[in-house]
PDB file of C-alpha atoms in Angstrom:
ATOM      1  CA  UNK A 586     218.520  93.336  17.143  1.00 60.00           C
ATOM      2  CA  UNK A 587     221.348  92.405  14.849  1.00 68.00           C
ATOM      3  CA  UNK A 588     224.951  92.551  15.948  1.00 75.00           C
ATOM      4  CA  UNK A 589     227.489  94.277  13.721  1.00 75.00           C
ATOM      5  CA  UNK A 590     228.722  91.003  12.259  1.00 74.00           C
ATOM      6  CA  UNK A 591     225.221  89.749  11.437  1.00 76.00           C
ATOM      7  CA  UNK A 592     224.245  93.161  10.113  1.00 72.00           C
ATOM      8  CA  UNK A 593     227.148  93.126   7.626  1.00 75.00           C
ATOM      9  CA  UNK A 594     226.152  89.625   6.474  1.00 75.00           C
ATOM     10  CA  UNK A 595     222.597  90.780   5.827  1.00 74.00           C
ATOM     11  CA  UNK A 596     223.860  93.849   3.988  1.00 74.00           C
ATOM     12  CA  UNK A 597     226.122  91.732   1.780  1.00 75.00           C
ATOM     13  CA  UNK A 598     223.279  89.348   1.011  1.00 74.00           C
ATOM     14  CA  UNK A 599     221.029  92.304   0.173  1.00 71.00           C
ATOM     15  CA  UNK A 600     223.710  93.761  -2.095  1.00 69.00           C
ATOM     16  CA  UNK A 601     223.865  90.528  -4.064  1.00 65.00           C
ATOM     17  CA  UNK A 602     220.069  90.293  -4.422  1.00 61.00           C
ATOM     18  CA  UNK A 603     219.163  93.980  -4.891  1.00 53.00           C
ATOM     19  CA  UNK A 604     221.106  96.097  -7.355  1.00 53.00           C
ATOM     20  CA  UNK A 605     219.965  99.606  -6.540  1.00 50.00           C
ATOM     21  CA  UNK A 606     222.016 102.817  -6.773  1.00 51.00           C
ATOM     22  CA  UNK A 607     221.639 103.330  -3.023  1.00 52.00           C
ATOM     23  CA  UNK A 608     223.336 100.045  -2.135  1.00 45.00           C
ATOM     24  CA  UNK A 609     225.958 100.201  -4.872  1.00 49.00           C
ATOM     25  CA  UNK A 610     227.068 103.707  -3.803  1.00 52.00           C
ATOM     26  CA  UNK A 611     227.580 102.776  -0.167  1.00 53.00           C
ATOM     27  CA  UNK A 612     230.859 102.107   1.569  1.00 52.00           C
ATOM     28  CA  UNK A 613     231.543  98.766   3.170  1.00 53.00           C
ATOM     29  CA  UNK A 614     232.523  98.429   6.823  1.00 52.00           C
ATOM     30  CA  UNK A 615     236.215  99.004   7.439  1.00 53.00           C
ATOM     31  CA  UNK A 616     238.445  97.298   9.953  1.00 56.00           C
ATOM     32  CA  UNK A 617     238.281 100.423  12.131  1.00 54.00           C
ATOM     33  CA  UNK A 618     234.672 100.382  13.288  1.00 54.00           C
ATOM     34  CA  UNK A 619     233.217 103.320  15.219  1.00 55.00           C
ATOM     35  CA  UNK A 620     232.375 102.888  18.886  1.00 58.00           C
ATOM     36  CA  UNK A 621     228.641 102.674  18.136  1.00 56.00           C
ATOM     37  CA  UNK A 622     227.965 101.954  14.425  1.00 56.00           C
ATOM     38  CA  UNK A 623     225.149 103.844  12.729  1.00 57.00           C
ATOM     39  CA  UNK A 624     222.861 102.779   9.923  1.00 55.00           C
ATOM     40  CA  UNK A 625     223.892 105.622   7.639  1.00 57.00           C
ATOM     41  CA  UNK A 626     222.766 105.198   4.005  1.00 54.00           C
ATOM     42  CA  UNK A 627     221.028 101.886   4.639  1.00 54.00           C
ATOM     43  CA  UNK A 628     218.234 103.530   6.619  1.00 57.00           C
ATOM     44  CA  UNK A 629     215.843 104.157   3.734  1.00 59.00           C
ATOM     45  CA  UNK A 630     212.359 102.902   4.663  1.00 58.00           C
ATOM     46  CA  UNK A 631     212.214 100.103   2.075  1.00 60.00           C
ATOM     47  CA  UNK A 632     215.632  98.670   2.890  1.00 58.00           C
ATOM     48  CA  UNK A 633     215.295  99.144   6.648  1.00 53.00           C
ATOM     49  CA  UNK A 634     211.980  97.291   6.692  1.00 56.00           C
ATOM     50  CA  UNK A 635     213.627  94.294   5.018  1.00 57.00           C
ATOM     51  CA  UNK A 636     216.978  94.352   6.821  1.00 55.00           C
ATOM     52  CA  UNK A 637     216.457  95.708  10.323  1.00 52.00           C
ATOM     53  CA  UNK A 638     212.729  95.651  11.148  1.00 51.00           C
ATOM     54  CA  UNK A 639     213.114  96.681  14.796  1.00 54.00           C
ATOM     55  CA  UNK A 640     214.840  99.975  14.094  1.00 54.00           C
ATOM     56  CA  UNK A 641     212.400 102.858  13.799  1.00 58.00           C
ATOM     57  CA  UNK A 642     211.483 104.027  10.311  1.00 61.00           C
ATOM     58  CA  UNK A 643     210.889 107.627  11.359  1.00 65.00           C
ATOM     59  CA  UNK A 644     212.895 110.002   9.087  1.00 66.00           C
ATOM     60  CA  UNK A 645     214.365 111.851  12.067  1.00 66.00           C
ATOM     61  CA  UNK A 646     215.874 108.613  13.387  1.00 64.00           C
ATOM     62  CA  UNK A 647     217.575 107.471  10.166  1.00 64.00           C
ATOM     63  CA  UNK A 648     221.145 108.369  11.109  1.00 64.00           C
ATOM     64  CA  UNK A 649     220.898 107.291  14.758  1.00 64.00           C
ATOM     65  CA  UNK A 650     223.210 104.705  16.189  1.00 62.00           C
ATOM     66  CA  UNK A 651     222.457 101.008  16.189  1.00 67.00           C
ATOM     67  CA  UNK A 652     221.774  99.619  19.647  1.00 77.00           C
ATOM     68  CA  UNK A 653     224.226  97.156  21.218  1.00 80.00           C
ATOM     69  CA  UNK A 654     227.163  98.085  19.029  1.00 77.00           C
ATOM     70  CA  UNK A 655     230.766  97.735  20.165  1.00 82.00           C
ATOM     71  CA  UNK A 656     231.619 100.005  23.058  1.00 83.00           C
ATOM     72  CA  UNK A 657     234.769 101.269  24.681  1.00 86.00           C
ATOM     73  CA  UNK A 658     234.410  99.513  28.034  1.00 88.00           C
ATOM     74  CA  UNK A 659     237.834 100.220  29.557  1.00 89.00           C
ATOM     75  CA  UNK A 660     238.648 103.862  30.159  1.00 92.00           C
ATOM     76  CA  UNK A 661     240.875 103.918  33.276  1.00 95.00           C
ATOM     77  CA  UNK A 662     240.884 106.859  35.664  1.00 96.00           C
ATOM     78  CA  UNK A 663     242.872 107.025  38.909  1.00 96.00           C
ATOM     79  CA  UNK A 664     240.305 109.351  40.457  1.00 97.00           C
ATOM     80  CA  UNK A 665     237.357 107.034  39.763  1.00 96.00           C
ATOM     81  CA  UNK A 666     239.331 103.981  40.909  1.00 96.00           C
ATOM     82  CA  UNK A 667     240.171 105.649  44.223  1.00 96.00           C
ATOM     83  CA  UNK A 668     236.568 106.764  44.742  1.00 96.00           C
ATOM     84  CA  UNK A 669     235.159 103.293  44.122  1.00 95.00           C
ATOM     85  CA  UNK A 670     237.744 100.991  45.643  1.00 96.00           C
ATOM     86  CA  UNK A 671     240.004 103.225  47.729  1.00 97.00           C
ATOM     87  CA  UNK A 672     240.657 102.934  51.454  1.00 97.00           C
ATOM     88  CA  UNK A 673     238.258 105.736  52.382  1.00 97.00           C
ATOM     89  CA  UNK A 674     235.495 104.236  50.228  1.00 97.00           C
ATOM     90  CA  UNK A 675     235.992 100.904  52.009  1.00 98.00           C
ATOM     91  CA  UNK A 676     235.876 102.555  55.435  1.00 97.00           C
ATOM     92  CA  UNK A 677     232.554 104.276  54.704  1.00 97.00           C
ATOM     93  CA  UNK A 678     230.425 101.128  54.435  1.00 97.00           C
ATOM     94  CA  UNK A 679     229.956  98.112  56.660  1.00 98.00           C
ATOM     95  CA  UNK A 680     230.819  95.722  53.830  1.00 97.00           C
ATOM     96  CA  UNK A 681     233.885  97.755  52.953  1.00 98.00           C
ATOM     97  CA  UNK A 682     235.120  97.608  56.530  1.00 98.00           C
ATOM     98  CA  UNK A 683     234.628  93.836  56.415  1.00 98.00           C
ATOM     99  CA  UNK A 684     236.754  93.677  53.253  1.00 97.00           C
ATOM    100  CA  UNK A 685     239.537  95.653  54.942  1.00 98.00           C
ATOM    101  CA  UNK A 686     239.330  93.427  58.026  1.00 98.00           C
ATOM    102  CA  UNK A 687     239.600  90.214  55.971  1.00 98.00           C
ATOM    103  CA  UNK A 688     242.551  91.560  53.993  1.00 98.00           C
ATOM    104  CA  UNK A 689     244.256  92.699  57.200  1.00 98.00           C
ATOM    105  CA  UNK A 690     243.763  89.289  58.849  1.00 98.00           C
ATOM    106  CA  UNK A 691     245.136  87.536  55.762  1.00 98.00           C
ATOM    107  CA  UNK A 692     248.220  89.762  55.898  1.00 98.00           C
ATOM    108  CA  UNK A 693     247.842  91.603  52.618  1.00 97.00           C
ATOM    109  CA  UNK A 694     250.518  94.221  52.020  1.00 96.00           C
ATOM    110  CA  UNK A 695     248.007  96.474  50.229  1.00 96.00           C
ATOM    111  CA  UNK A 696     244.523  96.723  51.745  1.00 96.00           C
ATOM    112  CA  UNK A 697     242.985  98.792  48.947  1.00 94.00           C
ATOM    113  CA  UNK A 698     243.787 101.373  46.280  1.00 91.00           C
TER     114      UNK A 698
END
């Protein structure tokens, strides 16, 4: 699979070599990329076969998202943090109780979230 940066390089190289109305009418990538970039106009069978051979050529999958695109990986939530790393979550498991014990012995002011 091609990353977004490599994909744009291949597209630019294809634009220089192939002068078709499909490629000339397309928009270039902007500085504000979507969370998961899609192939969009580039997904015609002839161009896709040359540029991104691993992406399916089925017509129903043309506008699907490219795999391994940039993702929003940090979306903080107090509720989720407390469920995963809170005091009660630590008390429920043997390993969690060991964590609390070690932090207590070390003299930590805060044992968990």
